[in-house]
Amino acid sequence: MSTEQEAPQDRIFTVPNTLSLARLVGVPLFLWLVLIEADWWALGVLVFAGLSDWLDGKLARVLNQTSRLGTVLDPAADRLYILATLVGLTIREIIPLWLVVVLVAREFVILPIAPIVRRLGYGGTLPVHFIGKAGTMCLLYAFPLLLLGDHDGGAATAAKVTGWSFAIWGTGLYWWAAVLYWEQTRQLVLAGRGSSPASGPDPVPGPDPGTDPGADPPAGDQKGAETPR
């Protein structure tokens, strides 16, 4: 029975992975549309990306098609869309450079977590935290609204105000998640030091989320990520 449960983890050609790959292909298209100021087409690509992000997770659970590749593609696509949006909106002077620095700095802050967790025998994987997911979603809502806010009219003004609200909340949640991931990593390190050298840490795919009171269910119950969001 364990073989049947683990088999989908190695699958590559699945419906969720196809959607994730299509979302990745849309990243350079989206950036190009932003730079040539084809904003409505760019927003259409973002809407597709957002819908496919929700749909591939849903299908992975319903069809039992979770895979290791999917756990990498999904957060990678989110990060690349955020990066492409930051680049495009910064070049067009819609968002200030300091926001880019703050968001990129957060990625560098959590970068050492994966090798630390991997050395502890947990495969370099932490469960995706709800706070990090919420921060990512806020940013994915914020940037299209800020793009709309670059136009004239009352609707554009409302979009700009709402977009900045999402951007501020998203940035705060993004950093809050980074603190939680580091706290979880610290607890794993302390637990590893307390274990006997002979036994060592159990070689499981991800750490027990019980080490973090605010953590989501184990990675097997959701789409995990090679690095936390």
PDB file of C-alpha atoms in Angstrom:
ATOM      1  CA  MET A   1       0.000   0.000   0.000  1.00  0.00           C
ATOM      2  CA  SER A   2       2.841   2.396   0.738  1.00  0.00           C
ATOM      3  CA  THR A   3       4.133   1.849  -2.813  1.00  0.00           C
ATOM      4  CA  GLU A   4       0.784   2.934  -4.266  1.00  0.00           C
ATOM      5  CA  GLN A   5       0.793   6.077  -2.129  1.00  0.00           C
ATOM      6  CA  GLU A   6       4.329   7.034  -3.029  1.00  0.00           C
ATOM      7  CA  ALA A   7       4.101   6.316  -6.768  1.00  0.00           C
ATOM      8  CA  PRO A   8       2.317   9.587  -7.703  1.00  0.00           C
ATOM      9  CA  GLN A   9       5.164  11.511  -6.055  1.00  0.00           C
ATOM     10  CA  ASP A  10       7.481  10.614  -8.957  1.00  0.00           C
ATOM     11  CA  ARG A  11       5.044  11.369 -11.761  1.00  0.00           C
ATOM     12  CA  ILE A  12       5.903  14.202 -14.167  1.00  0.00           C
ATOM     13  CA  PHE A  13       3.163  14.281 -16.805  1.00  0.00           C
ATOM     14  CA  THR A  14       0.139  15.167 -14.705  1.00  0.00           C
ATOM     15  CA  VAL A  15      -2.658  17.680 -15.195  1.00  0.00           C
ATOM     16  CA  PRO A  16      -1.494  19.926 -12.283  1.00  0.00           C
ATOM     17  CA  ASN A  17       2.099  19.921 -13.586  1.00  0.00           C
ATOM     18  CA  THR A  18       0.867  20.856 -17.069  1.00  0.00           C
ATOM     19  CA  LEU A  19      -0.979  23.860 -15.616  1.00  0.00           C
ATOM     20  CA  SER A  20       2.092  24.874 -13.614  1.00  0.00           C
ATOM     21  CA  LEU A  21       4.290  24.662 -16.719  1.00  0.00           C
ATOM     22  CA  ALA A  22       1.791  26.773 -18.686  1.00  0.00           C
ATOM     23  CA  ARG A  23       1.914  29.333 -15.896  1.00  0.00           C
ATOM     24  CA  LEU A  24       5.705  29.402 -16.089  1.00  0.00           C
ATOM     25  CA  VAL A  25       5.628  29.913 -19.862  1.00  0.00           C
ATOM     26  CA  GLY A  26       3.379  32.918 -19.288  1.00  0.00           C
ATOM     27  CA  VAL A  27       5.976  34.747 -17.161  1.00  0.00           C
ATOM     28  CA  PRO A  28       8.106  36.218 -20.014  1.00  0.00           C
ATOM     29  CA  LEU A  29       4.919  36.954 -21.998  1.00  0.00           C
ATOM     30  CA  PHE A  30       3.499  38.847 -19.046  1.00  0.00           C
ATOM     31  CA  LEU A  31       6.694  40.874 -18.573  1.00  0.00           C
ATOM     32  CA  TRP A  32       6.807  41.771 -22.272  1.00  0.00           C
ATOM     33  CA  LEU A  33       3.155  42.914 -22.198  1.00  0.00           C
ATOM     34  CA  VAL A  34       3.843  45.101 -19.155  1.00  0.00           C
ATOM     35  CA  LEU A  35       6.888  46.712 -20.760  1.00  0.00           C
ATOM     36  CA  ILE A  36       5.033  47.563 -23.994  1.00  0.00           C
ATOM     37  CA  GLU A  37       2.145  48.881 -21.819  1.00  0.00           C
ATOM     38  CA  ALA A  38      -0.400  46.378 -23.122  1.00  0.00           C
ATOM     39  CA  ASP A  39      -1.882  46.396 -19.648  1.00  0.00           C
ATOM     40  CA  TRP A  40      -5.205  44.679 -20.344  1.00  0.00           C
ATOM     41  CA  TRP A  41      -3.489  41.747 -22.047  1.00  0.00           C
ATOM     42  CA  ALA A  42      -1.009  41.594 -19.166  1.00  0.00           C
ATOM     43  CA  LEU A  43      -3.887  41.503 -16.692  1.00  0.00           C
ATOM     44  CA  GLY A  44      -5.442  38.679 -18.696  1.00  0.00           C
ATOM     45  CA  VAL A  45      -2.246  36.643 -18.319  1.00  0.00           C
ATOM     46  CA  LEU A  46      -2.250  37.340 -14.568  1.00  0.00           C
ATOM     47  CA  VAL A  47      -5.875  36.241 -14.268  1.00  0.00           C
ATOM     48  CA  PHE A  48      -4.986  32.983 -16.029  1.00  0.00           C
ATOM     49  CA  ALA A  49      -1.992  32.540 -13.709  1.00  0.00           C
ATOM     50  CA  GLY A  50      -4.130  33.097 -10.626  1.00  0.00           C
ATOM     51  CA  LEU A  51      -6.856  30.703 -11.754  1.00  0.00           C
ATOM     52  CA  SER A  52      -4.377  28.006 -12.766  1.00  0.00           C
ATOM     53  CA  ASP A  53      -2.575  28.396  -9.431  1.00  0.00           C
ATOM     54  CA  TRP A  54      -5.810  27.618  -7.600  1.00  0.00           C
ATOM     55  CA  LEU A  55      -6.889  24.927 -10.061  1.00  0.00           C
ATOM     56  CA  ASP A  56      -3.665  22.893 -10.113  1.00  0.00           C
ATOM     57  CA  GLY A  57      -3.705  22.604  -6.329  1.00  0.00           C
ATOM     58  CA  LYS A  58      -7.339  21.529  -6.386  1.00  0.00           C
ATOM     59  CA  LEU A  59      -6.758  18.963  -9.119  1.00  0.00           C
ATOM     60  CA  ALA A  60      -3.633  17.604  -7.431  1.00  0.00           C
ATOM     61  CA  ARG A  61      -5.701  16.710  -4.377  1.00  0.00           C
ATOM     62  CA  VAL A  62      -8.832  15.528  -6.190  1.00  0.00           C
ATOM     63  CA  LEU A  63      -6.976  13.413  -8.768  1.00  0.00           C
ATOM     64  CA  ASN A  64      -4.283  12.279  -6.308  1.00  0.00           C
ATOM     65  CA  GLN A  65      -1.624  13.677  -8.646  1.00  0.00           C
ATOM     66  CA  THR A  66       0.671  15.391  -6.173  1.00  0.00           C
ATOM     67  CA  SER A  67       4.303  15.131  -7.260  1.00  0.00           C
ATOM     68  CA  ARG A  68       7.768  16.257  -6.281  1.00  0.00           C
ATOM     69  CA  LEU A  69       7.980  18.255  -9.506  1.00  0.00           C
ATOM     70  CA  GLY A  70       4.744  20.018  -8.640  1.00  0.00           C
ATOM     71  CA  THR A  71       6.076  21.053  -5.241  1.00  0.00           C
ATOM     72  CA  VAL A  72       8.891  22.866  -7.060  1.00  0.00           C
ATOM     73  CA  LEU A  73       6.982  24.270 -10.058  1.00  0.00           C
ATOM     74  CA  ASP A  74       4.117  25.809  -8.101  1.00  0.00           C
ATOM     75  CA  PRO A  75       6.074  28.135  -5.767  1.00  0.00           C
ATOM     76  CA  ALA A  76       8.624  28.797  -8.529  1.00  0.00           C
ATOM     77  CA  ALA A  77       5.858  30.124 -10.784  1.00  0.00           C
ATOM     78  CA  ASP A  78       4.528  32.367  -8.013  1.00  0.00           C
ATOM     79  CA  ARG A  79       7.984  33.766  -7.317  1.00  0.00           C
ATOM     80  CA  LEU A  80       8.719  34.367 -10.998  1.00  0.00           C
ATOM     81  CA  TYR A  81       5.443  36.219 -11.518  1.00  0.00           C
ATOM     82  CA  ILE A  82       6.183  38.409  -8.520  1.00  0.00           C
ATOM     83  CA  LEU A  83       9.723  39.016  -9.795  1.00  0.00           C
ATOM     84  CA  ALA A  84       8.524  39.794 -13.341  1.00  0.00           C
ATOM     85  CA  THR A  85       5.908  42.181 -11.964  1.00  0.00           C
ATOM     86  CA  LEU A  86       8.463  43.911  -9.757  1.00  0.00           C
ATOM     87  CA  VAL A  87      10.817  44.364 -12.698  1.00  0.00           C
ATOM     88  CA  GLY A  88       8.109  45.610 -15.050  1.00  0.00           C
ATOM     89  CA  LEU A  89       6.421  47.981 -12.607  1.00  0.00           C
ATOM     90  CA  THR A  90       9.766  49.342 -11.403  1.00  0.00           C
ATOM     91  CA  ILE A  91      10.902  50.087 -14.964  1.00  0.00           C
ATOM     92  CA  ARG A  92       7.604  51.879 -15.561  1.00  0.00           C
ATOM     93  CA  GLU A  93       8.038  53.716 -12.224  1.00  0.00           C
ATOM     94  CA  ILE A  94       4.712  52.449 -10.884  1.00  0.00           C
ATOM     95  CA  ILE A  95       6.299  51.086  -7.694  1.00  0.00           C
ATOM     96  CA  PRO A  96       9.335  52.493  -5.861  1.00  0.00           C
ATOM     97  CA  LEU A  97      12.693  50.747  -5.722  1.00  0.00           C
ATOM     98  CA  TRP A  98      12.528  50.357  -1.934  1.00  0.00           C
ATOM     99  CA  LEU A  99       9.609  47.917  -2.235  1.00  0.00           C
ATOM    100  CA  VAL A 100      11.663  45.758  -4.597  1.00  0.00           C
ATOM    101  CA  VAL A 101      14.598  45.781  -2.165  1.00  0.00           C
ATOM    102  CA  VAL A 102      12.379  44.796   0.779  1.00  0.00           C
ATOM    103  CA  LEU A 103      10.793  41.865  -1.064  1.00  0.00           C
ATOM    104  CA  VAL A 104      14.033  40.585  -2.595  1.00  0.00           C
ATOM    105  CA  ALA A 105      15.794  40.865   0.774  1.00  0.00           C
ATOM    106  CA  ARG A 106      13.178  38.546   2.275  1.00  0.00           C
ATOM    107  CA  GLU A 107      14.092  35.862  -0.276  1.00  0.00           C
ATOM    108  CA  PHE A 108      17.766  36.121   0.690  1.00  0.00           C
ATOM    109  CA  VAL A 109      16.840  35.907   4.382  1.00  0.00           C
ATOM    110  CA  ILE A 110      15.149  32.505   4.010  1.00  0.00           C
ATOM    111  CA  LEU A 111      17.694  31.166   1.512  1.00  0.00           C
ATOM    112  CA  PRO A 112      19.855  29.321   4.130  1.00  0.00           C
ATOM    113  CA  ILE A 113      16.860  27.418   5.531  1.00  0.00           C
ATOM    114  CA  ALA A 114      16.807  24.673   2.874  1.00  0.00           C
ATOM    115  CA  PRO A 115      20.448  23.519   3.334  1.00  0.00           C
ATOM    116  CA  ILE A 116      20.103  23.652   7.122  1.00  0.00           C
ATOM    117  CA  VAL A 117      16.960  21.506   7.098  1.00  0.00           C
ATOM    118  CA  ARG A 118      18.526  19.158   4.545  1.00  0.00           C
ATOM    119  CA  ARG A 119      21.546  18.605   6.786  1.00  0.00           C
ATOM    120  CA  LEU A 120      19.168  17.631   9.582  1.00  0.00           C
ATOM    121  CA  GLY A 121      17.834  14.841   7.376  1.00  0.00           C
ATOM    122  CA  TYR A 122      14.484  16.368   6.448  1.00  0.00           C
ATOM    123  CA  GLY A 123      15.034  16.625   2.690  1.00  0.00           C
ATOM    124  CA  GLY A 124      15.203  20.431   2.631  1.00  0.00           C
ATOM    125  CA  THR A 125      11.412  20.739   2.838  1.00  0.00           C
ATOM    126  CA  LEU A 126       9.248  22.722   5.228  1.00  0.00           C
ATOM    127  CA  PRO A 127       5.451  22.733   5.049  1.00  0.00           C
ATOM    128  CA  VAL A 128       4.112  25.815   3.259  1.00  0.00           C
ATOM    129  CA  HIS A 129       2.843  28.122   5.982  1.00  0.00           C
ATOM    130  CA  PHE A 130      -0.578  29.744   5.688  1.00  0.00           C
ATOM    131  CA  ILE A 131       0.931  33.148   6.519  1.00  0.00           C
ATOM    132  CA  GLY A 132       3.388  32.860   3.639  1.00  0.00           C
ATOM    133  CA  LYS A 133       0.649  31.737   1.257  1.00  0.00           C
ATOM    134  CA  ALA A 134      -1.536  34.659   2.348  1.00  0.00           C
ATOM    135  CA  GLY A 135       1.342  37.101   1.814  1.00  0.00           C
ATOM    136  CA  THR A 136       1.956  35.738  -1.676  1.00  0.00           C
ATOM    137  CA  MET A 137      -1.724  36.033  -2.573  1.00  0.00           C
ATOM    138  CA  CYS A 138      -1.857  39.630  -1.284  1.00  0.00           C
ATOM    139  CA  LEU A 139       1.089  40.555  -3.507  1.00  0.00           C
ATOM    140  CA  LEU A 140      -0.446  38.786  -6.497  1.00  0.00           C
ATOM    141  CA  TYR A 141      -3.588  40.875  -5.944  1.00  0.00           C
ATOM    142  CA  ALA A 142      -1.650  44.080  -5.315  1.00  0.00           C
ATOM    143  CA  PHE A 143       0.390  44.271  -8.512  1.00  0.00           C
ATOM    144  CA  PRO A 144      -2.488  44.027 -11.033  1.00  0.00           C
ATOM    145  CA  LEU A 145      -4.350  46.703  -9.081  1.00  0.00           C
ATOM    146  CA  LEU A 146      -1.283  48.954  -9.079  1.00  0.00           C
ATOM    147  CA  LEU A 147      -0.990  48.367 -12.821  1.00  0.00           C
ATOM    148  CA  LEU A 148      -4.609  49.498 -13.245  1.00  0.00           C
ATOM    149  CA  GLY A 149      -3.919  52.451 -10.960  1.00  0.00           C
ATOM    150  CA  ASP A 150      -1.400  53.789 -13.472  1.00  0.00           C
ATOM    151  CA  HIS A 151      -4.292  54.973 -15.653  1.00  0.00           C
ATOM    152  CA  ASP A 152      -6.688  57.919 -15.352  1.00  0.00           C
ATOM    153  CA  GLY A 153     -10.123  58.048 -13.756  1.00  0.00           C
ATOM    154  CA  GLY A 154     -11.838  57.301 -10.488  1.00  0.00           C
ATOM    155  CA  ALA A 155     -11.660  53.540 -10.958  1.00  0.00           C
ATOM    156  CA  ALA A 156      -7.892  53.775 -11.462  1.00  0.00           C
ATOM    157  CA  THR A 157      -7.533  55.825  -8.271  1.00  0.00           C
ATOM    158  CA  ALA A 158      -9.550  53.264  -6.291  1.00  0.00           C
ATOM    159  CA  ALA A 159      -7.447  50.458  -7.775  1.00  0.00           C
ATOM    160  CA  LYS A 160      -4.244  52.247  -6.783  1.00  0.00           C
ATOM    161  CA  VAL A 161      -5.371  52.740  -3.165  1.00  0.00           C
ATOM    162  CA  THR A 162      -6.554  49.130  -2.885  1.00  0.00           C
ATOM    163  CA  GLY A 163      -3.405  47.876  -4.579  1.00  0.00           C
ATOM    164  CA  TRP A 164      -1.149  49.654  -2.121  1.00  0.00           C
ATOM    165  CA  SER A 165      -3.200  48.252   0.769  1.00  0.00           C
ATOM    166  CA  PHE A 166      -2.620  44.719  -0.532  1.00  0.00           C
ATOM    167  CA  ALA A 167       1.067  45.491  -1.155  1.00  0.00           C
ATOM    168  CA  ILE A 168       1.635  46.684   2.408  1.00  0.00           C
ATOM    169  CA  TRP A 169      -0.239  43.751   3.936  1.00  0.00           C
ATOM    170  CA  GLY A 170       1.453  41.283   1.605  1.00  0.00           C
ATOM    171  CA  THR A 171       4.931  42.581   2.401  1.00  0.00           C
ATOM    172  CA  GLY A 172       4.237  42.384   6.138  1.00  0.00           C
ATOM    173  CA  LEU A 173       2.895  38.834   5.912  1.00  0.00           C
ATOM    174  CA  TYR A 174       5.792  37.848   3.662  1.00  0.00           C
ATOM    175  CA  TRP A 175       8.296  38.870   6.334  1.00  0.00           C
ATOM    176  CA  TRP A 176       6.197  37.422   9.153  1.00  0.00           C
ATOM    177  CA  ALA A 177       6.280  34.062   7.373  1.00  0.00           C
ATOM    178  CA  ALA A 178      10.079  34.329   7.087  1.00  0.00           C
ATOM    179  CA  VAL A 179      10.319  34.769  10.876  1.00  0.00           C
ATOM    180  CA  LEU A 180       8.060  31.745  11.422  1.00  0.00           C
ATOM    181  CA  TYR A 181      10.132  29.592   9.058  1.00  0.00           C
ATOM    182  CA  TRP A 182      13.321  30.540  10.872  1.00  0.00           C
ATOM    183  CA  GLU A 183      11.674  29.777  14.238  1.00  0.00           C
ATOM    184  CA  GLN A 184      10.617  26.367  12.967  1.00  0.00           C
ATOM    185  CA  THR A 185      14.129  25.749  11.671  1.00  0.00           C
ATOM    186  CA  ARG A 186      15.592  26.770  15.051  1.00  0.00           C
ATOM    187  CA  GLN A 187      13.336  24.260  16.818  1.00  0.00           C
ATOM    188  CA  LEU A 188      14.426  21.530  14.414  1.00  0.00           C
ATOM    189  CA  VAL A 189      18.089  22.335  15.065  1.00  0.00           C
ATOM    190  CA  LEU A 190      17.526  22.179  18.832  1.00  0.00           C
ATOM    191  CA  ALA A 191      15.649  18.891  18.466  1.00  0.00           C
ATOM    192  CA  GLY A 192      18.505  17.509  16.355  1.00  0.00           C
ATOM    193  CA  ARG A 193      21.070  18.460  18.980  1.00  0.00           C
ATOM    194  CA  GLY A 194      18.990  16.753  21.665  1.00  0.00           C
ATOM    195  CA  SER A 195      18.755  13.459  19.765  1.00  0.00           C
ATOM    196  CA  SER A 196      21.357  10.747  20.214  1.00  0.00           C
ATOM    197  CA  PRO A 197      24.113  10.594  17.562  1.00  0.00           C
ATOM    198  CA  ALA A 198      23.348   6.926  16.929  1.00  0.00           C
ATOM    199  CA  SER A 199      19.748   7.485  15.988  1.00  0.00           C
ATOM    200  CA  GLY A 200      19.970  10.885  14.274  1.00  0.00           C
ATOM    201  CA  PRO A 201      16.978  12.611  12.758  1.00  0.00           C
ATOM    202  CA  ASP A 202      14.382  10.479  11.043  1.00  0.00           C
ATOM    203  CA  PRO A 203      14.756  10.602   7.228  1.00  0.00           C
ATOM    204  CA  VAL A 204      11.205  11.854   6.558  1.00  0.00           C
ATOM    205  CA  PRO A 205      10.202  14.097   3.631  1.00  0.00           C
ATOM    206  CA  GLY A 206       9.445  17.048   5.845  1.00  0.00           C
ATOM    207  CA  PRO A 207       9.569  18.088   9.486  1.00  0.00           C
ATOM    208  CA  ASP A 208       6.699  17.429  11.842  1.00  0.00           C
ATOM    209  CA  PRO A 209       4.561  20.570  11.691  1.00  0.00           C
ATOM    210  CA  GLY A 210       3.853  20.034  15.352  1.00  0.00           C
ATOM    211  CA  THR A 211       7.173  21.748  16.024  1.00  0.00           C
ATOM    212  CA  ASP A 212       5.535  24.976  14.921  1.00  0.00           C
ATOM    213  CA  PRO A 213       2.153  25.725  16.567  1.00  0.00           C
ATOM    214  CA  GLY A 214       1.161  27.809  13.544  1.00  0.00           C
ATOM    215  CA  ALA A 215       2.261  25.372  10.857  1.00  0.00           C
ATOM    216  CA  ASP A 216      -0.049  23.863   8.259  1.00  0.00           C
ATOM    217  CA  PRO A 217      -0.733  20.117   8.034  1.00  0.00           C
ATOM    218  CA  PRO A 218       2.107  17.885   6.839  1.00  0.00           C
ATOM    219  CA  ALA A 219       3.396  18.249   3.308  1.00  0.00           C
ATOM    220  CA  GLY A 220       1.605  15.069   2.315  1.00  0.00           C
ATOM    221  CA  ASP A 221      -1.750  16.796   2.912  1.00  0.00           C
ATOM    222  CA  GLN A 222      -0.974  19.803   0.757  1.00  0.00           C
ATOM    223  CA  LYS A 223       1.357  21.079  -1.917  1.00  0.00           C
ATOM    224  CA  GLY A 224       4.719  21.648  -0.285  1.00  0.00           C
ATOM    225  CA  ALA A 225       7.656  23.659  -1.541  1.00  0.00           C
ATOM    226  CA  GLU A 226      11.379  23.067  -1.850  1.00  0.00           C
ATOM    227  CA  THR A 227      11.784  26.402  -0.096  1.00  0.00           C
ATOM    228  CA  PRO A 228       9.064  28.051   1.979  1.00  0.00           C
ATOM    229  CA  ARG A 229       7.094  30.974   0.694  1.00  0.00           C
TER     230      ARG A 229
END
